[in-house]
Amino acid sequence: MATHSEAAICRVHFNPGNIDVAVERGSSLLEAANQAGVGLIAVCGGAGTCGNCKVLLEEGVVETNRTIKLSDEDYNCGFRQACQSKVMSDLRVRVPVGFKLDNKNLTRKIAKTTEEILSGRALTTGWRFSPPLRKYFLKLPQPTLSDNISDLSRLLRSLRKEHNLSEITVDFDILKKLPEVLRDGDWQVTVTMLTISVDSKPAATRKQSKIVNIEPGDTSGKHYSLVFDIGTTTIKSQLLDLNHGLVVDEAVEYNSQITYGADIITRIVYCQKPGGLKILQQAVVKSINTIIHRLIVNSDIDKLLIGHISVAGNTAMTQILLGVDPKYIMMLPYTPTANYFPTIKANSIGIDVCDHVYLTTSPLVASYVGGDITAGVVAAGMHRTKKLTLYLDIGTNGQIVIGNSSWMVTAACSAGPAFEGGEIKHGIIASDGAIEECEIDLSNFEPEIRTVGGVKPMGICGSGLISIIAALMQSGIIGQNGHFNTEIKSDRVRQGDDGYEYVLARGVNTESGNDIVITEIDIDKLIRAKAAIYAGFRTLMNSVGFESKDIRRVIIAGAFGNYINIDKAIVIGLLPDIPRNRFKFIGNGSLTGARMAEFSTDITNAVGRVACLMTNVELSEDTNFMNNYMAALFLPHTNIDEFPTIDKKLMDQKAGKYGAN
Ligand code: FES
């Protein structure tokens, strides 16, 4: 092994995975991990503030800048923050479980989602099966001296006569190959047509049909497309059979951009570095191509048969995918480049599909309300109901829509990474070993926890945090201000490095052998996160003159939403205290909406109309939002009248029914 004074190039060996990478001496260990494709979850983008890039240095020398994110115990054991460490010699590095992107955890989740989607998770109704991408098999009359019109005129004449199709445009690439394809197919050909919006507004009624492919013979029996939900954390996709309206297969990958920062802002900031936009654009395309390859191999479908790609993503993800600098999204007055991007050739941005494949993106509303929301709102059927509906997509960025078929207001608020386990002392992503549920025995304050996968606990995920804090509050271990009740007689409550903490799992029972705790600082972070979401909802409700009780339906969307315990989310004041039967989970609304838009031009049009219908409210500049936010920094809320059922529970608690000593 080279010493750090010797080599200009150092070899870094990562485990698990047995991956080697060569980097220049002095390079950041995080960059080395990125280069190796290790997939460290760099929540703060390398600023040193999240502690999620922690790795165990087994051998070699690094120069490290130690931050408060590394405890004495971890430091002495050999842990280092990769983003704060420079590679100074050959290294052997171990990435702890839960700090690394692991696709098998995602596979488990999407399996559940698929099952739910296929069992009718989409809530919208009243649409026809009419895919915007269609194939037409044509038998053309051969040219003769008395009928020697051009090849293109012959083709268009047949489309008009046999399928009543007119106002058709043709790609120049199609024209170039048209004569040979017609003759190779002995005047029997399959034409693929894509219906797209002509104007700059997706809701425009002027649609145009474009010939995007022509093949000899009859290939109309096999007709596929791909839909993608491009999330900040994960990318989910489905391969669709457009002849039968079926999901053939689906796949999920972490968005490779996550190694450059976990949230939208750190990604936009990264784009401002020299070459940063290109790096992130290529990172997301790499994940997309991995998915496409897997879907094609698993389903044994020829790549040639994929005819279209439809993408729904938030505004920043959409712009980065298209290679459009998202800089102005985060700068006052927060403007996206466009609400509607034209359909483009998918391979022009590096997506590994054939040349005839176009890519369409779901329309955007504002800087932080994107195509994932327009697609999701339509999948939820919000555009077809008179009932006052709240649509909530909770993640690092909470997106909120209120309205019905006649009007919609929308807003986004930054909740921070707490809901995804980020910046929490023992926070991890929702993978095997993550504590996802917690109850506390009122007689002795002992916890009963449940982990993802039922294995030994390794950390706490977002849904676990909600459950834990609700249980701590209901047992009286913490007060409504989130502070520990130090009079509780239990050795589970103790002073730790970061102040008071509660021991959820003792070292003898955990995977790492160390205690897993929740600290007062963690609780404060979750309170801030839930306050941002609730304040966003309250501010929007105020802006249209409604109260929580007026809401008839609450649609919870997003991967995280799937795992929220509604009762507990109400206990901590994340969700409004209304009858529980008004809550509905839609799962991945974005992917569902994108899929439905591939199956029906009715839905494509509806998504466009919804984008035009939505009025965005900018919360960051709204004083009402700040007031509502301050009021929500309490469990469940400073105005307990907004949470009548929780008020009653707390009264019972005070009367001695909870929190026994
Ligand atoms: S602390 Fe290293 S990426 Fe956040």
PDB file of N, CA and C in Angstrom, residues 57-127:
ATOM      1  N   LEU A  57     -13.144   4.271   7.817  1.00  0.00           N
ATOM      2  CA  LEU A  57     -11.813   4.176   7.211  1.00  0.00           C
ATOM      3  C   LEU A  57     -11.103   2.970   7.819  1.00  0.00           C
ATOM      4  N   GLU A  58     -10.945   1.913   7.032  1.00  0.00           N
ATOM      5  CA  GLU A  58     -10.346   0.684   7.556  1.00  0.00           C
ATOM      6  C   GLU A  58      -8.829   0.674   7.396  1.00  0.00           C
ATOM      7  N   GLU A  59      -8.357   1.390   6.388  1.00  0.00           N
ATOM      8  CA  GLU A  59      -6.916   1.393   6.147  1.00  0.00           C
ATOM      9  C   GLU A  59      -6.556   2.623   5.325  1.00  0.00           C
ATOM     10  N   GLY A  60      -5.419   3.233   5.627  1.00  0.00           N
ATOM     11  CA  GLY A  60      -4.935   4.362   4.844  1.00  0.00           C
ATOM     12  C   GLY A  60      -5.077   5.680   5.583  1.00  0.00           C
ATOM     13  N   VAL A  61      -4.712   6.746   4.855  1.00  0.00           N
ATOM     14  CA  VAL A  61      -4.647   8.074   5.485  1.00  0.00           C
ATOM     15  C   VAL A  61      -5.543   9.058   4.739  1.00  0.00           C
ATOM     16  N   VAL A  62      -6.349   9.774   5.502  1.00  0.00           N
ATOM     17  CA  VAL A  62      -7.107  10.896   4.926  1.00  0.00           C
ATOM     18  C   VAL A  62      -6.797  12.144   5.748  1.00  0.00           C
ATOM     19  N   GLU A  63      -6.943  13.271   5.085  1.00  0.00           N
ATOM     20  CA  GLU A  63      -6.874  14.539   5.822  1.00  0.00           C
ATOM     21  C   GLU A  63      -8.306  14.964   6.025  1.00  0.00           C
ATOM     22  N   THR A  64      -8.715  15.059   7.266  1.00  0.00           N
ATOM     23  CA  THR A  64     -10.142  15.279   7.471  1.00  0.00           C
ATOM     24  C   THR A  64     -10.420  16.544   8.270  1.00  0.00           C
ATOM     25  N   ASN A  65     -11.508  17.154   7.886  1.00  0.00           N
ATOM     26  CA  ASN A  65     -11.975  18.327   8.602  1.00  0.00           C
ATOM     27  C   ASN A  65     -13.120  17.849   9.486  1.00  0.00           C
ATOM     28  N   ARG A  66     -12.875  17.744  10.773  1.00  0.00           N
ATOM     29  CA  ARG A  66     -13.881  17.133  11.641  1.00  0.00           C
ATOM     30  C   ARG A  66     -14.974  18.140  11.985  1.00  0.00           C
ATOM     31  N   THR A  67     -16.235  17.730  11.824  1.00  0.00           N
ATOM     32  CA  THR A  67     -17.352  18.624  12.164  1.00  0.00           C
ATOM     33  C   THR A  67     -18.132  18.015  13.335  1.00  0.00           C
ATOM     34  N   ILE A  68     -19.112  18.766  13.807  1.00  0.00           N
ATOM     35  CA  ILE A  68     -19.905  18.278  14.936  1.00  0.00           C
ATOM     36  C   ILE A  68     -20.776  17.085  14.546  1.00  0.00           C
ATOM     37  N   LYS A  69     -20.809  16.761  13.254  1.00  0.00           N
ATOM     38  CA  LYS A  69     -21.624  15.633  12.806  1.00  0.00           C
ATOM     39  C   LYS A  69     -20.979  14.283  13.114  1.00  0.00           C
ATOM     40  N   LEU A  70     -19.734  14.332  13.618  1.00  0.00           N
ATOM     41  CA  LEU A  70     -19.053  13.089  13.948  1.00  0.00           C
ATOM     42  C   LEU A  70     -18.828  13.045  15.461  1.00  0.00           C
ATOM     43  N   SER A  71     -19.464  12.096  16.126  1.00  0.00           N
ATOM     44  CA  SER A  71     -19.305  12.002  17.583  1.00  0.00           C
ATOM     45  C   SER A  71     -17.908  11.483  17.920  1.00  0.00           C
ATOM     46  N   ASP A  72     -17.484  11.684  19.178  1.00  0.00           N
ATOM     47  CA  ASP A  72     -16.179  11.170  19.612  1.00  0.00           C
ATOM     48  C   ASP A  72     -16.111   9.668  19.379  1.00  0.00           C
ATOM     49  N   GLU A  73     -17.228   9.024  19.745  1.00  0.00           N
ATOM     50  CA  GLU A  73     -17.285   7.562  19.629  1.00  0.00           C
ATOM     51  C   GLU A  73     -17.046   7.127  18.172  1.00  0.00           C
ATOM     52  N   ASP A  74     -17.755   7.761  17.241  1.00  0.00           N
ATOM     53  CA  ASP A  74     -17.603   7.409  15.826  1.00  0.00           C
ATOM     54  C   ASP A  74     -16.197   7.739  15.332  1.00  0.00           C
ATOM     55  N   TYR A  75     -15.712   8.911  15.721  1.00  0.00           N
ATOM     56  CA  TYR A  75     -14.382   9.334  15.246  1.00  0.00           C
ATOM     57  C   TYR A  75     -13.310   8.342  15.715  1.00  0.00           C
ATOM     58  N   ASN A  76     -13.411   7.971  16.976  1.00  0.00           N
ATOM     59  CA  ASN A  76     -12.399   7.058  17.513  1.00  0.00           C
ATOM     60  C   ASN A  76     -12.493   5.656  16.906  1.00  0.00           C
ATOM     61  N   CYS A  77     -13.709   5.296  16.465  1.00  0.00           N
ATOM     62  CA  CYS A  77     -13.867   3.994  15.798  1.00  0.00           C
ATOM     63  C   CYS A  77     -13.316   4.028  14.377  1.00  0.00           C
ATOM     64  N   GLY A  78     -13.048   5.215  13.843  1.00  0.00           N
ATOM     65  CA  GLY A  78     -12.495   5.317  12.483  1.00  0.00           C
ATOM     66  C   GLY A  78     -13.457   5.884  11.459  1.00  0.00           C
ATOM     67  N   PHE A  79     -14.643   6.347  11.910  1.00  0.00           N
ATOM     68  CA  PHE A  79     -15.578   6.928  10.946  1.00  0.00           C
ATOM     69  C   PHE A  79     -15.098   8.309  10.520  1.00  0.00           C
ATOM     70  N   ARG A  80     -15.330   8.645   9.258  1.00  0.00           N
ATOM     71  CA  ARG A  80     -15.009   9.968   8.730  1.00  0.00           C
ATOM     72  C   ARG A  80     -16.144  10.412   7.810  1.00  0.00           C
ATOM     73  N   GLN A  81     -16.313  11.739   7.693  1.00  0.00           N
ATOM     74  CA  GLN A  81     -17.280  12.239   6.709  1.00  0.00           C
ATOM     75  C   GLN A  81     -16.557  12.275   5.370  1.00  0.00           C
ATOM     76  N   ALA A  82     -17.091  11.567   4.388  1.00  0.00           N
ATOM     77  CA  ALA A  82     -16.396  11.473   3.096  1.00  0.00           C
ATOM     78  C   ALA A  82     -16.207  12.845   2.465  1.00  0.00           C
ATOM     79  N   CYS A  83     -17.222  13.714   2.616  1.00  0.00           N
ATOM     80  CA  CYS A  83     -17.122  15.016   1.950  1.00  0.00           C
ATOM     81  C   CYS A  83     -16.097  15.923   2.617  1.00  0.00           C
ATOM     82  N   GLN A  84     -15.724  15.596   3.831  1.00  0.00           N
ATOM     83  CA  GLN A  84     -14.781  16.430   4.567  1.00  0.00           C
ATOM     84  C   GLN A  84     -13.395  15.800   4.621  1.00  0.00           C
ATOM     85  N   SER A  85     -13.202  14.751   3.825  1.00  0.00           N
ATOM     86  CA  SER A  85     -11.930  14.019   3.892  1.00  0.00           C
ATOM     87  C   SER A  85     -11.239  14.007   2.540  1.00  0.00           C
ATOM     88  N   LYS A  86      -9.924  14.258   2.585  1.00  0.00           N
ATOM     89  CA  LYS A  86      -9.134  14.204   1.348  1.00  0.00           C
ATOM     90  C   LYS A  86      -8.361  12.886   1.318  1.00  0.00           C
ATOM     91  N   VAL A  87      -8.338  12.281   0.170  1.00  0.00           N
ATOM     92  CA  VAL A  87      -7.616  11.014   0.008  1.00  0.00           C
ATOM     93  C   VAL A  87      -6.119  11.324  -0.047  1.00  0.00           C
ATOM     94  N   MET A  88      -5.351  10.796   0.912  1.00  0.00           N
ATOM     95  CA  MET A  88      -3.912  11.085   0.958  1.00  0.00           C
ATOM     96  C   MET A  88      -3.057   9.844   0.720  1.00  0.00           C
ATOM     97  N   SER A  89      -3.682   8.677   0.655  1.00  0.00           N
ATOM     98  CA  SER A  89      -2.937   7.451   0.353  1.00  0.00           C
ATOM     99  C   SER A  89      -3.932   6.432  -0.193  1.00  0.00           C
ATOM    100  N   ASP A  90      -3.459   5.271  -0.542  1.00  0.00           N
ATOM    101  CA  ASP A  90      -4.399   4.200  -0.882  1.00  0.00           C
ATOM    102  C   ASP A  90      -5.272   3.952   0.345  1.00  0.00           C
ATOM    103  N   LEU A  91      -6.546   3.652   0.092  1.00  0.00           N
ATOM    104  CA  LEU A  91      -7.477   3.510   1.227  1.00  0.00           C
ATOM    105  C   LEU A  91      -8.302   2.236   1.088  1.00  0.00           C
ATOM    106  N   ARG A  92      -8.721   1.752   2.248  1.00  0.00           N
ATOM    107  CA  ARG A  92      -9.809   0.758   2.292  1.00  0.00           C
ATOM    108  C   ARG A  92     -10.926   1.394   3.092  1.00  0.00           C
ATOM    109  N   VAL A  93     -12.105   1.456   2.473  1.00  0.00           N
ATOM    110  CA  VAL A  93     -13.211   2.211   3.077  1.00  0.00           C
ATOM    111  C   VAL A  93     -14.451   1.330   3.108  1.00  0.00           C
ATOM    112  N   ARG A  94     -15.155   1.353   4.219  1.00  0.00           N
ATOM    113  CA  ARG A  94     -16.395   0.584   4.324  1.00  0.00           C
ATOM    114  C   ARG A  94     -17.575   1.546   4.447  1.00  0.00           C
ATOM    115  N   VAL A  95     -18.595   1.319   3.627  1.00  0.00           N
ATOM    116  CA  VAL A  95     -19.791   2.169   3.684  1.00  0.00           C
ATOM    117  C   VAL A  95     -20.823   1.467   4.552  1.00  0.00           C
ATOM    118  N   PRO A  96     -21.244   2.092   5.671  1.00  0.00           N
ATOM    119  CA  PRO A  96     -22.206   1.411   6.546  1.00  0.00           C
ATOM    120  C   PRO A  96     -23.550   1.207   5.852  1.00  0.00           C
ATOM    121  N   VAL A  97     -24.222   0.126   6.202  1.00  0.00           N
ATOM    122  CA  VAL A  97     -25.557  -0.137   5.658  1.00  0.00           C
ATOM    123  C   VAL A  97     -26.464   1.031   6.055  1.00  0.00           C
ATOM    124  N   GLY A  98     -27.333   1.448   5.153  1.00  0.00           N
ATOM    125  CA  GLY A  98     -28.264   2.543   5.462  1.00  0.00           C
ATOM    126  C   GLY A  98     -27.713   3.889   5.045  1.00  0.00           C
ATOM    127  N   PHE A  99     -26.396   3.948   4.707  1.00  0.00           N
ATOM    128  CA  PHE A  99     -25.814   5.199   4.247  1.00  0.00           C
ATOM    129  C   PHE A  99     -25.504   5.116   2.759  1.00  0.00           C
ATOM    130  N   LYS A 100     -25.968   4.042   2.159  1.00  0.00           N
ATOM    131  CA  LYS A 100     -25.634   3.776   0.772  1.00  0.00           C
ATOM    132  C   LYS A 100     -26.926   3.500   0.019  1.00  0.00           C
ATOM    133  N   LEU A 101     -26.986   3.939  -1.221  1.00  0.00           N
ATOM    134  CA  LEU A 101     -28.150   3.640  -2.030  1.00  0.00           C
ATOM    135  C   LEU A 101     -28.168   2.145  -2.320  1.00  0.00           C
ATOM    136  N   ASP A 102     -29.263   1.513  -2.019  1.00  0.00           N
ATOM    137  CA  ASP A 102     -29.347   0.079  -2.248  1.00  0.00           C
ATOM    138  C   ASP A 102     -30.651  -0.228  -2.959  1.00  0.00           C
ATOM    139  N   ASN A 103     -30.513  -0.635  -4.200  1.00  0.00           N
ATOM    140  CA  ASN A 103     -31.694  -0.791  -5.039  1.00  0.00           C
ATOM    141  C   ASN A 103     -32.683  -1.818  -4.530  1.00  0.00           C
ATOM    142  N   LYS A 104     -32.215  -2.803  -3.763  1.00  0.00           N
ATOM    143  CA  LYS A 104     -33.163  -3.853  -3.338  1.00  0.00           C
ATOM    144  C   LYS A 104     -34.238  -3.281  -2.417  1.00  0.00           C
ATOM    145  N   ASN A 105     -33.900  -2.240  -1.675  1.00  0.00           N
ATOM    146  CA  ASN A 105     -34.903  -1.615  -0.819  1.00  0.00           C
ATOM    147  C   ASN A 105     -35.987  -0.946  -1.654  1.00  0.00           C
ATOM    148  N   LEU A 106     -35.579  -0.397  -2.780  1.00  0.00           N
ATOM    149  CA  LEU A 106     -36.543   0.278  -3.642  1.00  0.00           C
ATOM    150  C   LEU A 106     -37.458  -0.727  -4.297  1.00  0.00           C
ATOM    151  N   THR A 107     -36.894  -1.860  -4.683  1.00  0.00           N
ATOM    152  CA  THR A 107     -37.679  -2.873  -5.375  1.00  0.00           C
ATOM    153  C   THR A 107     -38.840  -3.322  -4.499  1.00  0.00           C
ATOM    154  N   ARG A 108     -38.559  -3.479  -3.213  1.00  0.00           N
ATOM    155  CA  ARG A 108     -39.607  -3.891  -2.293  1.00  0.00           C
ATOM    156  C   ARG A 108     -40.740  -2.862  -2.284  1.00  0.00           C
ATOM    157  N   LYS A 109     -40.343  -1.603  -2.275  1.00  0.00           N
ATOM    158  CA  LYS A 109     -41.359  -0.561  -2.180  1.00  0.00           C
ATOM    159  C   LYS A 109     -42.219  -0.479  -3.421  1.00  0.00           C
ATOM    160  N   ILE A 110     -41.554  -0.539  -4.591  1.00  0.00           N
ATOM    161  CA  ILE A 110     -42.345  -0.361  -5.803  1.00  0.00           C
ATOM    162  C   ILE A 110     -43.270  -1.540  -6.009  1.00  0.00           C
ATOM    163  N   ALA A 111     -42.855  -2.716  -5.551  1.00  0.00           N
ATOM    164  CA  ALA A 111     -43.723  -3.880  -5.681  1.00  0.00           C
ATOM    165  C   ALA A 111     -45.055  -3.606  -4.998  1.00  0.00           C
ATOM    166  N   LYS A 112     -44.981  -2.999  -3.824  1.00  0.00           N
ATOM    167  CA  LYS A 112     -46.209  -2.684  -3.110  1.00  0.00           C
ATOM    168  C   LYS A 112     -47.031  -1.662  -3.900  1.00  0.00           C
ATOM    169  N   THR A 113     -46.331  -0.674  -4.430  1.00  0.00           N
ATOM    170  CA  THR A 113     -47.034   0.377  -5.138  1.00  0.00           C
ATOM    171  C   THR A 113     -47.744  -0.174  -6.369  1.00  0.00           C
ATOM    172  N   THR A 114     -47.065  -1.048  -7.094  1.00  0.00           N
ATOM    173  CA  THR A 114     -47.664  -1.612  -8.305  1.00  0.00           C
ATOM    174  C   THR A 114     -48.942  -2.340  -7.984  1.00  0.00           C
ATOM    175  N   GLU A 115     -48.843  -3.163  -6.969  1.00  0.00           N
ATOM    176  CA  GLU A 115     -49.997  -3.950  -6.556  1.00  0.00           C
ATOM    177  C   GLU A 115     -51.181  -3.009  -6.295  1.00  0.00           C
ATOM    178  N   GLU A 116     -50.868  -1.918  -5.624  1.00  0.00           N
ATOM    179  CA  GLU A 116     -51.937  -0.986  -5.287  1.00  0.00           C
ATOM    180  C   GLU A 116     -52.461  -0.275  -6.529  1.00  0.00           C
ATOM    181  N   ILE A 117     -51.531   0.107  -7.402  1.00  0.00           N
ATOM    182  CA  ILE A 117     -51.952   0.819  -8.609  1.00  0.00           C
ATOM    183  C   ILE A 117     -52.813  -0.084  -9.472  1.00  0.00           C
ATOM    184  N   LEU A 118     -52.361  -1.323  -9.650  1.00  0.00           N
ATOM    185  CA  LEU A 118     -53.101  -2.228 -10.516  1.00  0.00           C
ATOM    186  C   LEU A 118     -54.451  -2.603  -9.921  1.00  0.00           C
ATOM    187  N   SER A 119     -54.585  -2.453  -8.608  1.00  0.00           N
ATOM    188  CA  SER A 119     -55.882  -2.758  -8.022  1.00  0.00           C
ATOM    189  C   SER A 119     -56.760  -1.501  -7.989  1.00  0.00           C
ATOM    190  N   GLY A 120     -56.440  -0.535  -8.863  1.00  0.00           N
ATOM    191  CA  GLY A 120     -57.342   0.602  -9.035  1.00  0.00           C
ATOM    192  C   GLY A 120     -57.007   1.798  -8.192  1.00  0.00           C
ATOM    193  N   ARG A 121     -55.718   2.050  -8.014  1.00  0.00           N
ATOM    194  CA  ARG A 121     -55.314   3.165  -7.165  1.00  0.00           C
ATOM    195  C   ARG A 121     -55.634   4.521  -7.798  1.00  0.00           C
ATOM    196  N   ALA A 122     -55.608   4.562  -9.138  1.00  0.00           N
ATOM    197  CA  ALA A 122     -55.931   5.828  -9.783  1.00  0.00           C
ATOM    198  C   ALA A 122     -57.384   6.153  -9.491  1.00  0.00           C
ATOM    199  N   LEU A 123     -57.641   7.374  -9.075  1.00  0.00           N
ATOM    200  CA  LEU A 123     -58.983   7.708  -8.603  1.00  0.00           C
ATOM    201  C   LEU A 123     -59.833   8.385  -9.670  1.00  0.00           C
ATOM    202  N   THR A 124     -59.212   8.734 -10.779  1.00  0.00           N
ATOM    203  CA  THR A 124     -59.970   9.469 -11.783  1.00  0.00           C
ATOM    204  C   THR A 124     -60.803   8.516 -12.649  1.00  0.00           C
ATOM    205  N   THR A 125     -61.865   9.067 -13.201  1.00  0.00           N
ATOM    206  CA  THR A 125     -62.764   8.258 -14.033  1.00  0.00           C
ATOM    207  C   THR A 125     -63.118   9.054 -15.293  1.00  0.00           C
ATOM    208  N   GLY A 126     -63.890   8.429 -16.174  1.00  0.00           N
ATOM    209  CA  GLY A 126     -64.460   9.154 -17.305  1.00  0.00           C
ATOM    210  C   GLY A 126     -63.490   9.453 -18.428  1.00  0.00           C
ATOM    211  N   TRP A 127     -62.550   8.561 -18.656  1.00  0.00           N
ATOM    212  CA  TRP A 127     -61.629   8.787 -19.778  1.00  0.00           C
ATOM    213  C   TRP A 127     -61.658   7.608 -20.724  1.00  0.00           C
TER     214      TRP A 127
END
